Each structure stands twice: as C-alpha cells, then as structure tokens.
C-alpha cells in the first residue's frame, strides 16, 4: 500500500472549514484514498473515500488532485465534536477476501476545533 | 447499519488472569475480522486476522499463544488475552469488512492489568 504523509496537528475555529491535507505521491492507479477519524477512546469511524473524482457526503468532501498524488479532506463547518485524529489511508479497493482487506494506519492528523 | 459491537468497553484485571473480548457484526456477516491494538498516543497496529472456521493469522511479534482468537460464526470473533501482564494494558479494537466501508470498527476495549 502507498505511504501517506499528514501534518501532525492542526487547529480550526468552530464553524469554519477544516481542510486536512494528505500526500500520497506513490499511489497506484488501482488504489483508493480512504479517510477515517478517531475520536478519543473510540474506534475509528469511516468518513469518505475516492479514486480520482471529488466526493461529497453528509460528513465531508474529498478533493483529489488530478495527478492523484495528494488529497484534502474538507469538513465544511467544523464543530467541537469534530476534534479527533484524522487518518488518510491508501489501499486497493474491492478485495474480496482475506488479510489484504485490513487497513494500515499511519500517525494521522490531530485536529483540534477551538471554540 | 453496518455496526460492529465490541464488549466489554473496559476491563480491569489482575496480573496472571485471562480476559475475553467479544466482537460482533450486528447486521452483516464477516468471514474475516481484524484485531488491532493501540497504545497511548500511538496509532493502531494490526495484531491478527481472524478467519471464520479456520485459524487466525498473526502479525510478526504477536504471540499466538497469548492472544487466542476464535471466530466460530459469521458474526462473532473473540480475543482472549491469556495470563495478562501490565504490559498488555492497551486499547484493543476489532473491525470487519462491511457493506459501507472497507472496515467497520468496534468502539474498542480498554484493558488495564494491575
């Protein structure tokens, strides 16, 4: 799986957009970008994923650069409850079975939303 | 939907005793489940892959005789920490591939060994 690089920490004011970058310069053509977050003392929560097109759901938007070497997760109106560690993970999609379906977590970005 | 339930959420045990942690997929079947461990201020590290009806596979450095995994049904995997010691104190998290995400995670079990 391609390695990802994320800033260690970021702050964001409540109500403002939080933009979390991720570099994945060695991503392969069949690898997706997945974002998870982990609120303190909880299990990781899936947020969004994409291949090459921008994606949006009820939680966030994902912007992937045209060369796919980096992406940005956008929380449009951050709240205090969005304070968490955000993980960007690259992995091949559509694995039918077995241990390859696991996800490898890096260090992530600690996002702190400030009141 | 696509919920993974993990129990207990926290447990305190004495050194030398064993602790069992359960992981259930509530509304989907999971032939494979993954067990992760997370020490304070660190990221999640995969411990083992639990396979329904067959032996678990363990990551390098994880003792299979200490961390017993049983995956007897399509919705239940258990992790037993045998003869627990204080260095086994950690946050244990299970997960399963599911319908709406590559992995759905339980809420973790905080194990403290005294």
Short mmCIF file of C-alpha atoms in Angstrom, two decimals:
data_model
loop_
_atom_site.label_atom_id
_atom_site.label_comp_id
_atom_site.label_asym_id
_atom_site.label_seq_id
_atom_site.Cartn_x
_atom_site.Cartn_y
_atom_site.Cartn_z
CA UNK A 1 0.00 0.00 0.00
CA UNK A 2 1.17 3.53 -0.75
CA UNK A 3 2.56 5.54 2.13
CA UNK A 4 0.75 8.69 3.18
CA UNK A 5 2.06 11.82 4.84
CA UNK A 6 -0.11 14.06 7.00
CA UNK A 7 0.64 17.00 9.29
CA UNK A 8 0.87 16.00 12.91
CA UNK A 9 -1.68 18.50 14.13
CA UNK A 10 -3.98 21.32 13.05
CA UNK A 11 -6.32 23.75 14.74
CA UNK A 12 -9.55 25.08 13.34
CA UNK A 13 -12.06 27.60 14.67
CA UNK A 14 -15.53 26.31 15.34
CA UNK A 15 -17.85 26.99 12.43
CA UNK A 16 -15.04 27.38 9.94
CA UNK A 17 -13.99 24.87 7.31
CA UNK A 18 -11.28 22.42 8.31
CA UNK A 19 -9.00 21.42 5.45
CA UNK A 20 -6.85 18.39 6.17
CA UNK A 21 -4.15 17.59 3.61
CA UNK A 22 -2.65 14.24 2.75
CA UNK A 23 0.24 13.41 0.45
CA UNK A 24 0.31 10.03 -1.28
CA UNK A 25 2.80 10.57 -4.07
CA UNK A 26 3.39 6.85 -4.69
CA UNK A 27 -0.26 5.93 -5.08
CA UNK A 28 -1.01 3.32 -7.71
CA UNK A 29 -3.73 3.51 -10.31
CA UNK A 30 -5.93 0.98 -8.57
CA UNK A 31 -5.61 2.42 -5.07
CA UNK A 32 -8.30 4.44 -3.39
CA UNK A 33 -7.91 7.17 -0.79
CA UNK A 34 -9.83 6.49 2.42
CA UNK A 35 -10.38 8.81 5.34
CA UNK A 36 -11.20 7.72 8.85
CA UNK A 37 -11.27 9.61 12.11
CA UNK A 38 -10.83 8.50 15.69
CA UNK A 39 -12.37 10.45 18.50
CA UNK A 40 -10.55 9.93 21.76
CA UNK A 41 -11.08 6.46 23.28
CA UNK A 42 -13.33 5.31 20.45
CA UNK A 43 -12.86 3.10 17.44
CA UNK A 44 -12.12 4.68 14.06
CA UNK A 45 -15.06 5.97 12.08
CA UNK A 46 -15.24 5.85 8.30
CA UNK A 47 -15.68 9.25 6.67
CA UNK A 48 -15.29 9.08 2.91
CA UNK A 49 -13.25 7.60 0.10
CA UNK A 50 -12.46 8.31 -3.52
CA UNK A 51 -10.44 7.19 -6.52
CA UNK A 52 -9.92 10.27 -8.68
CA UNK A 53 -13.10 12.31 -8.69
CA UNK A 54 -14.05 14.66 -5.90
CA UNK A 55 -16.53 13.15 -3.49
CA UNK A 56 -19.01 14.60 -1.03
CA UNK A 57 -21.23 13.04 1.59
CA UNK A 58 -23.05 14.20 4.67
CA UNK A 59 -19.86 14.29 6.70
CA UNK A 60 -17.23 15.77 4.44
CA UNK A 61 -15.84 16.46 0.99
CA UNK A 62 -12.78 14.85 -0.52
CA UNK A 63 -10.74 16.69 -3.10
CA UNK A 64 -8.16 14.61 -5.00
CA UNK A 65 -5.62 16.34 -7.22
CA UNK A 66 -5.57 15.49 -10.89
CA UNK A 67 -2.28 13.61 -10.57
CA UNK A 68 -3.71 11.82 -7.51
CA UNK A 69 -0.58 12.49 -5.50
CA UNK A 70 -2.40 14.38 -2.79
CA UNK A 71 -5.85 14.95 -1.41
CA UNK A 72 -7.69 17.21 1.03
CA UNK A 73 -10.46 16.29 3.38
CA UNK A 74 -12.81 19.20 4.00
CA UNK A 75 -15.15 19.48 6.96
CA UNK A 76 -17.23 22.44 5.82
CA UNK A 77 -18.40 23.72 9.21
CA UNK A 78 -16.28 22.23 11.96
CA UNK A 79 -17.82 21.69 15.38
CA UNK A 80 -16.21 20.83 18.69
CA UNK A 81 -17.31 17.22 18.15
CA UNK A 82 -15.06 17.04 15.10
CA UNK A 83 -11.99 17.16 17.32
CA UNK A 84 -10.28 13.85 16.54
CA UNK A 85 -7.31 12.20 14.86
CA UNK A 86 -7.91 12.01 11.12
CA UNK A 87 -6.30 9.21 9.14
CA UNK A 88 -5.68 9.21 5.40
CA UNK A 89 -5.18 5.66 4.10
CA UNK A 90 -4.45 4.42 0.63
CA UNK A 91 -5.43 0.92 -0.34
CA UNK A 92 -6.62 -1.17 -3.23
CA UNK A 93 -10.40 -1.40 -3.27
CA UNK A 94 -12.58 -4.37 -3.98
CA UNK A 95 -10.54 -7.03 -2.24
CA UNK A 96 -12.81 -9.99 -1.98
CA UNK A 97 -11.36 -11.82 0.98
CA UNK A 98 -8.52 -12.39 3.39
CA UNK A 99 -5.94 -10.39 5.24
CA UNK A 100 -5.39 -7.91 2.42
CA UNK A 101 -8.64 -6.26 3.44
CA UNK A 102 -7.00 -4.79 6.51
CA UNK A 103 -6.13 -1.11 6.72
CA UNK A 104 -2.73 0.21 7.70
CA UNK A 105 -2.91 3.29 9.88
CA UNK A 106 -0.26 6.00 9.94
CA UNK A 107 0.08 8.66 12.57
CA UNK A 108 -2.80 10.82 11.30
CA UNK A 109 -3.55 14.48 11.97
CA UNK A 110 -4.82 15.60 15.35
CA UNK A 111 -7.50 18.17 14.53
CA UNK A 112 -8.50 20.40 17.40
CA UNK A 113 -11.58 22.54 16.87
CA UNK A 114 -11.41 25.61 19.04
CA UNK A 115 -14.46 27.42 20.43
CA UNK B 1 -26.42 -0.05 9.70
CA UNK B 2 -23.15 -1.95 9.44
CA UNK B 3 -22.44 -1.86 13.14
CA UNK B 4 -19.63 -3.68 14.89
CA UNK B 5 -20.27 -4.19 18.57
CA UNK B 6 -17.39 -4.81 20.95
CA UNK B 7 -17.69 -5.91 24.55
CA UNK B 8 -16.66 -5.05 27.18
CA UNK B 9 -15.77 -1.42 26.62
CA UNK B 10 -13.34 -1.53 29.50
CA UNK B 11 -11.96 -4.16 31.86
CA UNK B 12 -9.56 -4.21 34.76
CA UNK B 13 -7.96 -7.49 35.67
CA UNK B 14 -5.22 -8.79 37.89
CA UNK B 15 -1.89 -9.90 36.51
CA UNK B 16 -1.95 -13.57 35.53
CA UNK B 17 -5.64 -13.77 34.75
CA UNK B 18 -7.26 -14.07 31.34
CA UNK B 19 -9.65 -11.66 29.67
CA UNK B 20 -12.01 -12.33 26.78
CA UNK B 21 -13.12 -9.60 24.39
CA UNK B 22 -16.04 -10.14 22.03
CA UNK B 23 -16.57 -8.57 18.63
CA UNK B 24 -19.86 -8.93 16.80
CA UNK B 25 -21.05 -7.76 13.41
CA UNK B 26 -24.64 -6.85 14.11
CA UNK B 27 -26.28 -6.63 10.72
CA UNK B 28 -23.85 -8.21 8.31
CA UNK B 29 -21.72 -11.30 8.11
CA UNK B 30 -17.97 -11.22 8.42
CA UNK B 31 -15.81 -14.15 7.38
CA UNK B 32 -12.80 -12.05 8.30
CA UNK B 33 -12.29 -9.76 11.25
CA UNK B 34 -9.23 -7.82 12.29
CA UNK B 35 -7.90 -7.15 15.76
CA UNK B 36 -5.88 -4.01 16.38
CA UNK B 37 -4.05 -2.74 19.43
CA UNK B 38 -3.36 0.89 20.26
CA UNK B 39 -1.01 2.14 22.95
CA UNK B 40 -1.38 5.69 24.32
CA UNK B 41 -0.51 8.42 21.83
CA UNK B 42 0.22 5.84 19.13
CA UNK B 43 -1.61 4.68 16.06
CA UNK B 44 -3.49 1.44 15.58
CA UNK B 45 -1.36 -1.61 14.96
CA UNK B 46 -2.78 -4.75 13.42
CA UNK B 47 -2.37 -7.75 15.69
CA UNK B 48 -4.11 -10.54 13.86
CA UNK B 49 -6.63 -11.55 11.24
CA UNK B 50 -9.50 -13.68 12.46
CA UNK B 51 -10.88 -16.14 9.92
CA UNK B 52 -14.26 -17.80 10.35
CA UNK B 53 -13.87 -21.53 10.64
CA UNK B 54 -10.09 -21.56 10.45
CA UNK B 55 -7.01 -20.45 12.33
CA UNK B 56 -6.20 -16.83 12.85
CA UNK B 57 -3.11 -15.33 11.30
CA UNK B 58 -0.89 -13.20 13.48
CA UNK B 59 1.34 -10.27 12.68
CA UNK B 60 5.03 -10.56 13.35
CA UNK B 61 5.83 -10.20 17.00
CA UNK B 62 2.34 -11.05 18.26
CA UNK B 63 2.28 -14.22 20.35
CA UNK B 64 -0.49 -16.52 19.18
CA UNK B 65 -0.48 -18.48 22.42
CA UNK B 66 -1.00 -15.33 24.41
CA UNK B 67 -3.67 -13.74 22.24
CA UNK B 68 -6.13 -16.51 21.45
CA UNK B 69 -8.59 -15.77 18.68
CA UNK B 70 -11.73 -17.74 17.96
CA UNK B 71 -14.06 -16.97 15.06
CA UNK B 72 -16.70 -19.63 15.39
CA UNK B 73 -19.51 -17.92 13.50
CA UNK B 74 -20.01 -15.39 10.73
CA UNK B 75 -20.85 -12.67 13.23
CA UNK B 76 -18.60 -13.29 16.23
CA UNK B 77 -14.88 -13.20 16.88
CA UNK B 78 -13.32 -13.32 20.32
CA UNK B 79 -9.88 -12.31 21.51
CA UNK B 80 -8.65 -13.81 24.78
CA UNK B 81 -5.64 -12.28 26.42
CA UNK B 82 -4.19 -15.12 28.45
CA UNK B 83 -2.08 -14.67 31.57
CA UNK B 84 -2.31 -10.92 31.20
CA UNK B 85 0.51 -8.72 32.44
CA UNK B 86 0.69 -4.96 32.90
CA UNK B 87 2.46 -4.55 29.55
CA UNK B 88 -0.67 -5.97 27.89
CA UNK B 89 -2.62 -2.94 29.07
CA UNK B 90 -3.81 -1.26 25.91
CA UNK B 91 -6.81 -0.32 23.79
CA UNK B 92 -7.96 -3.29 21.72
CA UNK B 93 -10.15 -2.62 18.69
CA UNK B 94 -11.83 -5.09 16.36
CA UNK B 95 -13.05 -4.45 12.86
CA UNK B 96 -14.77 -6.18 9.99
CA UNK B 97 -15.08 -5.53 6.26
CA UNK B 98 -18.62 -4.43 5.66
CA UNK B 99 -21.14 -3.08 3.22
CA UNK B 100 -20.49 0.64 3.59
CA UNK B 101 -16.81 0.95 4.33
CA UNK B 102 -13.66 -1.09 3.82
CA UNK B 103 -13.65 -1.70 7.56
CA UNK B 104 -16.23 -1.05 10.25
CA UNK B 105 -14.72 -0.70 13.70
CA UNK B 106 -15.94 -1.53 17.15
CA UNK B 107 -15.65 1.05 19.88
CA UNK B 108 -12.69 -0.64 21.47
CA UNK B 109 -11.90 -2.27 24.79
CA UNK B 110 -9.67 -0.53 27.29
CA UNK B 111 -7.73 -3.25 29.14
CA UNK B 112 -5.91 -2.39 32.33
CA UNK B 113 -3.86 -5.10 34.00
CA UNK B 114 -2.91 -4.41 37.59
#
